[in-house]
PDB file of C-alpha atoms in Angstrom:
ATOM      1  CA  MET A 288      36.553 -12.650   3.572  1.00 87.00           C
ATOM      2  CA  THR A 289      37.845 -10.079   1.074  1.00 93.00           C
ATOM      3  CA  SER A 290      37.243  -6.353   0.963  1.00 95.00           C
ATOM      4  CA  GLN A 291      37.679  -3.396  -1.372  1.00 97.00           C
ATOM      5  CA  SER A 292      37.965   0.174  -0.107  1.00 98.00           C
ATOM      6  CA  LEU A 293      35.570   2.630  -1.689  1.00 98.00           C
ATOM      7  CA  GLY A 294      37.153   5.647  -0.020  1.00 97.00           C
ATOM      8  CA  GLY A 295      39.214   8.326  -1.717  1.00 97.00           C
ATOM      9  CA  PRO A 296      37.954  10.565  -4.544  1.00 98.00           C
ATOM     10  CA  TRP A 297      34.201  11.086  -4.764  1.00 98.00           C
ATOM     11  CA  HIS A 298      32.045  13.913  -6.135  1.00 98.00           C
ATOM     12  CA  LEU A 299      29.649  16.183  -4.266  1.00 98.00           C
ATOM     13  CA  ARG A 300      26.816  18.519  -5.138  1.00 98.00           C
ATOM     14  CA  GLN A 301      24.036  20.377  -3.418  1.00 98.00           C
ATOM     15  CA  SER A 302      20.890  18.354  -4.033  1.00 97.00           C
ATOM     16  CA  GLY A 303      18.827  19.777  -6.864  1.00 95.00           C
ATOM     17  CA  THR A 304      21.765  21.468  -8.589  1.00 97.00           C
ATOM     18  CA  ASP A 305      23.830  20.325 -11.567  1.00 96.00           C
ATOM     19  CA  GLU A 306      27.384  21.197 -10.537  1.00 97.00           C
ATOM     20  CA  TRP A 307      29.509  18.399  -9.105  1.00 98.00           C
ATOM     21  CA  LEU A 308      32.613  19.233  -7.035  1.00 98.00           C
ATOM     22  CA  ASP A 309      35.576  17.082  -6.070  1.00 98.00           C
ATOM     23  CA  ALA A 310      35.224  15.439  -2.658  1.00 98.00           C
ATOM     24  CA  ARG A 311      37.098  13.053  -0.377  1.00 98.00           C
ATOM     25  CA  VAL A 312      35.839  10.119   1.680  1.00 98.00           C
ATOM     26  CA  PRO A 313      36.204   9.871   4.628  1.00 98.00           C
ATOM     27  CA  GLY A 314      35.391  13.542   4.949  1.00 97.00           C
ATOM     28  CA  GLY A 315      32.511  15.982   5.084  1.00 97.00           C
ATOM     29  CA  VAL A 316      30.641  18.623   3.120  1.00 98.00           C
ATOM     30  CA  HIS A 317      32.233  21.585   4.908  1.00 97.00           C
ATOM     31  CA  THR A 318      35.811  20.451   4.255  1.00 97.00           C
ATOM     32  CA  ASP A 319      34.988  19.578   0.644  1.00 98.00           C
ATOM     33  CA  LEU A 320      33.453  23.015   0.075  1.00 98.00           C
ATOM     34  CA  MET A 321      36.476  24.652   1.692  1.00 97.00           C
ATOM     35  CA  ALA A 322      38.825  22.688  -0.591  1.00 97.00           C
ATOM     36  CA  ALA A 323      36.781  23.822  -3.602  1.00 97.00           C
ATOM     37  CA  GLY A 324      36.979  27.462  -2.476  1.00 97.00           C
ATOM     38  CA  ARG A 325      33.204  27.708  -2.019  1.00 97.00           C
ATOM     39  CA  ILE A 326      33.156  28.622   1.675  1.00 97.00           C
ATOM     40  CA  PRO A 327      35.670  30.300   4.007  1.00 96.00           C
ATOM     41  CA  ASP A 328      37.271  28.585   6.990  1.00 95.00           C
ATOM     42  CA  PRO A 329      34.417  28.685   9.547  1.00 94.00           C
ATOM     43  CA  PHE A 330      36.881  28.617  12.446  1.00 92.00           C
ATOM     44  CA  LEU A 331      38.285  32.054  11.553  1.00 93.00           C
ATOM     45  CA  GLY A 332      36.673  35.155  13.006  1.00 90.00           C
ATOM     46  CA  ASP A 333      32.905  35.070  12.646  1.00 90.00           C
ATOM     47  CA  GLU A 334      32.920  33.118   9.386  1.00 94.00           C
ATOM     48  CA  GLU A 335      30.869  30.456  11.170  1.00 93.00           C
ATOM     49  CA  LEU A 336      27.840  32.717  10.715  1.00 92.00           C
ATOM     50  CA  ARG A 337      28.324  32.837   6.942  1.00 94.00           C
ATOM     51  CA  VAL A 338      28.262  29.065   6.446  1.00 96.00           C
ATOM     52  CA  GLN A 339      25.128  28.198   8.424  1.00 95.00           C
ATOM     53  CA  TRP A 340      23.310  27.610   5.145  1.00 97.00           C
ATOM     54  CA  VAL A 341      25.453  24.543   4.419  1.00 98.00           C
ATOM     55  CA  ALA A 342      23.852  22.405   7.142  1.00 97.00           C
ATOM     56  CA  GLU A 343      20.373  23.576   6.124  1.00 97.00           C
ATOM     57  CA  ARG A 344      20.684  22.050   2.645  1.00 98.00           C
ATOM     58  CA  ASP A 345      20.600  18.474   1.343  1.00 98.00           C
ATOM     59  CA  TRP A 346      23.816  17.137  -0.209  1.00 98.00           C
ATOM     60  CA  GLU A 347      24.600  14.247  -2.531  1.00 98.00           C
ATOM     61  CA  TYR A 348      27.808  12.239  -2.950  1.00 98.00           C
ATOM     62  CA  ARG A 349      28.552   9.859  -5.807  1.00 98.00           C
ATOM     63  CA  ARG A 350      31.371   7.714  -7.145  1.00 98.00           C
ATOM     64  CA  THR A 351      31.896   5.078  -9.823  1.00 98.00           C
ATOM     65  CA  PHE A 352      33.851   1.899  -9.153  1.00 97.00           C
ATOM     66  CA  ARG A 353      34.618  -1.506 -10.596  1.00 97.00           C
ATOM     67  CA  ALA A 354      34.604  -4.452  -8.227  1.00 96.00           C
ATOM     68  CA  ASP A 355      37.980  -6.127  -7.756  1.00 95.00           C
ATOM     69  CA  SER A 356      38.013  -9.652  -9.163  1.00 94.00           C
ATOM     70  CA  ALA A 357      38.748 -11.134  -5.728  1.00 94.00           C
ATOM     71  CA  VAL A 358      35.664  -9.480  -4.206  1.00 94.00           C
ATOM     72  CA  ALA A 359      33.398  -9.992  -7.212  1.00 91.00           C
ATOM     73  CA  GLY A 360      34.193 -13.718  -7.187  1.00 92.00           C
ATOM     74  CA  GLU A 361      32.716 -14.229  -3.704  1.00 94.00           C
ATOM     75  CA  LYS A 362      29.227 -15.687  -3.221  1.00 94.00           C
ATOM     76  CA  HIS A 363      28.010 -12.900  -0.933  1.00 94.00           C
ATOM     77  CA  LEU A 364      28.625  -9.153  -1.114  1.00 96.00           C
ATOM     78  CA  ALA A 365      27.880  -6.396   1.389  1.00 97.00           C
ATOM     79  CA  LEU A 366      28.199  -2.619   1.134  1.00 98.00           C
ATOM     80  CA  VAL A 367      29.571  -1.323   4.431  1.00 98.00           C
ATOM     81  CA  PHE A 368      29.664   2.229   5.813  1.00 98.00           C
ATOM     82  CA  ASP A 369      31.529   2.667   9.094  1.00 98.00           C
ATOM     83  CA  GLY A 370      30.139   6.169   9.621  1.00 97.00           C
ATOM     84  CA  LEU A 371      27.228   8.024   7.964  1.00 98.00           C
ATOM     85  CA  ASP A 372      26.444  11.477   9.357  1.00 97.00           C
ATOM     86  CA  THR A 373      23.509  11.320   9.605  1.00 97.00           C
ATOM     87  CA  LEU A 374      20.227  11.092   7.643  1.00 98.00           C
ATOM     88  CA  ALA A 375      21.189   9.278   4.458  1.00 98.00           C
ATOM     89  CA  GLU A 376      19.742   7.333   1.529  1.00 98.00           C
ATOM     90  CA  ILE A 377      22.123   4.960  -0.234  1.00 98.00           C
ATOM     91  CA  ARG A 378      21.647   3.811  -3.828  1.00 98.00           C
ATOM     92  CA  LEU A 379      23.654   1.394  -5.938  1.00 98.00           C
ATOM     93  CA  ASN A 380      23.182   1.706  -9.690  1.00 98.00           C
ATOM     94  CA  GLY A 381      20.054   3.753  -9.086  1.00 96.00           C
ATOM     95  CA  GLU A 382      18.439   1.175  -6.774  1.00 97.00           C
ATOM     96  CA  LEU A 383      17.761   2.067  -3.148  1.00 98.00           C
ATOM     97  CA  VAL A 384      19.949  -0.068  -0.880  1.00 98.00           C
ATOM     98  CA  GLY A 385      18.996   1.372   2.494  1.00 98.00           C
ATOM     99  CA  ARG A 386      18.543   4.370   4.759  1.00 98.00           C
ATOM    100  CA  ALA A 387      20.599   5.495   7.742  1.00 98.00           C
ATOM    101  CA  ASP A 388      19.706   7.683  10.724  1.00 98.00           C
ATOM    102  CA  ASN A 389      22.533   7.154  13.221  1.00 98.00           C
ATOM    103  CA  MET A 390      26.114   8.443  12.939  1.00 98.00           C
ATOM    104  CA  PHE A 391      27.380   6.288  15.819  1.00 97.00           C
ATOM    105  CA  ARG A 392      27.147   2.855  14.210  1.00 97.00           C
ATOM    106  CA  THR A 393      28.258   0.776  11.246  1.00 97.00           C
ATOM    107  CA  TRP A 394      25.743   0.244   8.459  1.00 98.00           C
ATOM    108  CA  ARG A 395      25.878  -2.899   6.328  1.00 97.00           C
ATOM    109  CA  TRP A 396      23.607  -3.856   3.427  1.00 98.00           C
ATOM    110  CA  ASP A 397      23.418  -6.997   1.325  1.00 96.00           C
ATOM    111  CA  VAL A 398      24.230  -6.186  -2.323  1.00 97.00           C
ATOM    112  CA  THR A 399      24.658  -9.751  -3.583  1.00 96.00           C
ATOM    113  CA  GLY A 400      23.677  -9.840  -7.243  1.00 95.00           C
ATOM    114  CA  ARG A 401      23.531  -6.036  -7.497  1.00 95.00           C
ATOM    115  CA  VAL A 402      27.170  -5.350  -8.369  1.00 96.00           C
ATOM    116  CA  MET A 403      27.770  -5.410 -12.116  1.00 94.00           C
ATOM    117  CA  ALA A 404      30.887  -6.601 -13.924  1.00 92.00           C
ATOM    118  CA  GLY A 405      31.597  -3.138 -15.343  1.00 93.00           C
ATOM    119  CA  ASP A 406      31.111   0.309 -13.837  1.00 97.00           C
ATOM    120  CA  ASN A 407      28.920   0.659 -10.758  1.00 98.00           C
ATOM    121  CA  GLU A 408      27.682   3.921  -9.273  1.00 98.00           C
ATOM    122  CA  ILE A 409      27.049   4.614  -5.587  1.00 98.00           C
ATOM    123  CA  THR A 410      25.117   7.701  -4.539  1.00 98.00           C
ATOM    124  CA  VAL A 411      24.577   8.843  -0.958  1.00 98.00           C
ATOM    125  CA  LEU A 412      21.959  11.550  -0.386  1.00 98.00           C
ATOM    126  CA  PHE A 413      22.209  13.331   2.961  1.00 98.00           C
ATOM    127  CA  HIS A 414      19.115  15.129   4.237  1.00 98.00           C
ATOM    128  CA  SER A 415      19.601  18.143   6.487  1.00 98.00           C
ATOM    129  CA  ALA A 416      19.793  17.052  10.121  1.00 97.00           C
ATOM    130  CA  VAL A 417      19.385  20.696  11.154  1.00 97.00           C
ATOM    131  CA  ARG A 418      16.120  21.002   9.276  1.00 97.00           C
ATOM    132  CA  ARG A 419      14.828  17.678  10.597  1.00 97.00           C
ATOM    133  CA  GLY A 420      15.783  18.533  14.164  1.00 96.00           C
ATOM    134  CA  ALA A 421      14.000  21.893  13.937  1.00 96.00           C
ATOM    135  CA  GLN A 422      10.857  20.187  12.604  1.00 97.00           C
ATOM    136  CA  LEU A 423      10.760  17.738  15.514  1.00 96.00           C
ATOM    137  CA  ASP A 424      11.515  20.450  18.055  1.00 95.00           C
ATOM    138  CA  ALA A 425       8.678  22.607  16.704  1.00 96.00           C
ATOM    139  CA  VAL A 426       6.216  19.820  17.524  1.00 97.00           C
ATOM    140  CA  ARG A 427       7.589  19.245  21.022  1.00 96.00           C
ATOM    141  CA  PRO A 428      10.240  21.741  22.109  1.00 93.00           C
ATOM    142  CA  LEU A 429      13.058  20.467  24.300  1.00 88.00           C
ATOM    143  CA  ASP A 430      15.016  22.504  26.803  1.00 85.00           C
ATOM    144  CA  ARG A 431      18.482  23.281  25.449  1.00 83.00           C
ATOM    145  CA  PRO A 432      21.365  25.647  26.065  1.00 80.00           C
ATOM    146  CA  GLN A 433      20.821  29.021  24.443  1.00 78.00           C
ATOM    147  CA  GLU A 434      23.942  28.614  22.311  1.00 84.00           C
ATOM    148  CA  THR A 435      22.707  25.492  20.491  1.00 92.00           C
ATOM    149  CA  LEU A 436      20.528  24.815  17.454  1.00 93.00           C
ATOM    150  CA  PRO A 437      17.098  23.262  18.161  1.00 93.00           C
ATOM    151  CA  GLY A 438      16.324  19.572  17.855  1.00 93.00           C
ATOM    152  CA  GLY A 439      19.741  18.037  18.436  1.00 92.00           C
ATOM    153  CA  PRO A 440      18.550  15.586  21.148  1.00 92.00           C
ATOM    154  CA  TYR A 441      16.054  14.081  18.708  1.00 94.00           C
ATOM    155  CA  LEU A 442      18.820  12.783  16.439  1.00 96.00           C
ATOM    156  CA  ARG A 443      21.537  10.159  16.840  1.00 96.00           C
ATOM    157  CA  LYS A 444      24.201  12.712  16.098  1.00 96.00           C
ATOM    158  CA  ALA A 445      27.024  14.236  18.173  1.00 94.00           C
ATOM    159  CA  PRO A 446      25.405  16.949  20.367  1.00 91.00           C
ATOM    160  CA  CYS A 447      28.392  19.270  19.989  1.00 92.00           C
ATOM    161  CA  HIS A 448      27.634  19.584  16.270  1.00 93.00           C
ATOM    162  CA  PHE A 449      24.645  21.756  17.184  1.00 93.00           C
ATOM    163  CA  GLY A 450      26.785  24.190  19.158  1.00 92.00           C
ATOM    164  CA  TRP A 451      28.088  24.430  22.694  1.00 87.00           C
ATOM    165  CA  ASP A 452      29.317  27.137  25.006  1.00 81.00           C
ATOM    166  CA  TRP A 453      32.822  26.334  23.744  1.00 84.00           C
ATOM    167  CA  GLY A 454      32.059  25.309  20.160  1.00 85.00           C
ATOM    168  CA  PRO A 455      30.513  26.610  16.935  1.00 91.00           C
ATOM    169  CA  LYS A 456      27.236  25.584  15.330  1.00 92.00           C
ATOM    170  CA  LEU A 457      28.670  23.461  12.516  1.00 93.00           C
ATOM    171  CA  PRO A 458      26.668  20.240  12.096  1.00 95.00           C
ATOM    172  CA  ASN A 459      28.825  17.882  10.058  1.00 95.00           C
ATOM    173  CA  ILE A 460      27.433  16.113   6.986  1.00 98.00           C
ATOM    174  CA  GLY A 461      29.001  13.217   5.139  1.00 98.00           C
ATOM    175  CA  MET A 462      30.797   9.888   5.317  1.00 98.00           C
ATOM    176  CA  TRP A 463      33.108  10.457   8.249  1.00 97.00           C
ATOM    177  CA  GLN A 464      34.580   6.937   8.302  1.00 97.00           C
ATOM    178  CA  GLU A 465      35.542   4.263   5.785  1.00 97.00           C
ATOM    179  CA  VAL A 466      33.349   2.815   3.027  1.00 98.00           C
ATOM    180  CA  ARG A 467      34.029  -0.619   1.555  1.00 97.00           C
ATOM    181  CA  LEU A 468      32.685  -3.588  -0.365  1.00 97.00           C
ATOM    182  CA  GLU A 469      32.985  -6.897   1.489  1.00 96.00           C
ATOM    183  CA  GLY A 470      32.738 -10.365  -0.001  1.00 95.00           C
ATOM    184  CA  TRP A 471      32.749 -13.888   1.411  1.00 94.00           C
ATOM    185  CA  SER A 472      31.788 -17.373   0.254  1.00 92.00           C
ATOM    186  CA  GLU A 473      31.767 -19.554   3.359  1.00 83.00           C
ATOM    187  CA  SER A 474      30.864 -19.009   7.007  1.00 76.00           C
ATOM    188  CA  ARG A 475      32.299 -15.878   8.589  1.00 75.00           C
ATOM    189  CA  ILE A 476      32.642 -14.545  12.121  1.00 78.00           C
ATOM    190  CA  GLU A 477      29.860 -12.037  12.573  1.00 74.00           C
ATOM    191  CA  ASP A 478      30.246 -11.065  16.212  1.00 79.00           C
ATOM    192  CA  VAL A 479      32.131 -12.086  19.341  1.00 83.00           C
ATOM    193  CA  HIS A 480      30.888 -11.818  22.918  1.00 81.00           C
ATOM    194  CA  ILE A 481      33.311 -12.191  25.844  1.00 84.00           C
ATOM    195  CA  ARG A 482      31.942 -13.152  29.258  1.00 82.00           C
ATOM    196  CA  ARG A 483      33.930 -13.302  32.511  1.00 79.00           C
ATOM    197  CA  GLN A 484      32.795 -15.422  35.469  1.00 80.00           C
ATOM    198  CA  LEU A 485      34.237 -15.843  38.970  1.00 79.00           C
ATOM    199  CA  GLU A 486      34.189 -19.400  40.305  1.00 77.00           C
ATOM    200  CA  GLY A 487      35.826 -20.256  43.602  1.00 73.00           C
ATOM    201  CA  GLY A 488      38.047 -17.208  43.545  1.00 68.00           C
ATOM    202  CA  SER A 489      39.333 -17.845  40.037  1.00 72.00           C
ATOM    203  CA  ALA A 490      38.149 -16.282  36.836  1.00 66.00           C
ATOM    204  CA  ARG A 491      36.882 -18.198  33.859  1.00 68.00           C
ATOM    205  CA  ILE A 492      36.479 -16.479  30.510  1.00 66.00           C
ATOM    206  CA  THR A 493      34.254 -17.842  27.781  1.00 66.00           C
ATOM    207  CA  ALA A 494      33.727 -16.523  24.294  1.00 64.00           C
ATOM    208  CA  ALA A 495      30.619 -16.895  22.183  1.00 66.00           C
ATOM    209  CA  VAL A 496      31.179 -16.552  18.453  1.00 62.00           C
ATOM    210  CA  GLY A 497      28.405 -15.881  15.990  1.00 62.00           C
ATOM    211  CA  SER A 498      28.843 -16.883  12.366  1.00 55.00           C
ATOM    212  CA  SER A 499      26.791 -16.665   9.236  1.00 54.00           C
ATOM    213  CA  ALA A 500      27.120 -17.953   5.683  1.00 46.00           C
ATOM    214  CA  LYS A 501      24.200 -15.961   4.380  1.00 47.00           C
ATOM    215  CA  PRO A 502      23.623 -12.196   4.881  1.00 44.00           C
ATOM    216  CA  GLU A 503      20.247 -11.201   6.302  1.00 46.00           C
ATOM    217  CA  MET A 504      20.614  -7.447   6.575  1.00 47.00           C
ATOM    218  CA  PRO A 505      17.647  -5.685   4.952  1.00 45.00           C
ATOM    219  CA  GLN A 506      17.777  -2.710   7.321  1.00 51.00           C
ATOM    220  CA  GLY A 507      21.519  -2.516   7.969  1.00 51.00           C
ATOM    221  CA  ARG A 508      23.275  -4.486  10.634  1.00 44.00           C
ATOM    222  CA  ARG A 509      24.817  -3.204  13.832  1.00 40.00           C
ATOM    223  CA  LEU A 510      28.319  -4.393  14.659  1.00 35.00           C
TER     224      LEU A 510
END
């Protein structure tokens, strides 16, 4: 199997606007806006209150890349995100690849035949988790600490992002772990399961290995 990192320089904008800012992946919207001088450091004084609007908006990342020859020459290609926070739509060359709704897992989509020989563009649109959580909580309110934003328990997102007695209300947004293009031509190890058994006072360990030569990942695949 071969892989190509798609981390590093990206661009970011608030959805519906025309201005693109420099961004970094892995990273997040707040840190990218701080680097661009658009928001103050929310951990100083009460600046947290002045950046609440960030998590209430939708944000879009994009980058252009060319596939390395070693990856492009493989029979199968997958676009892999180790961490998407949280409600995201992923497009490759304008075509929807998949949607994500869980920051705690790896997302993997089959892009065989979708990567072009020249420039390719990836866009990742993040919808506001704060807005979605508030919508769900309005339908069926959940008990929560007074210091937190509503709706956090409805989402697969770190609870502390919505505030805590010790922490600010700063829900992260963005690709918080690595992004890469993976390619392979033959069978590959897909998952490994280790099982330990006790027999007559001694332990016996067996390993089950799953392999696949063909990706079947229309909705993303959990690792």
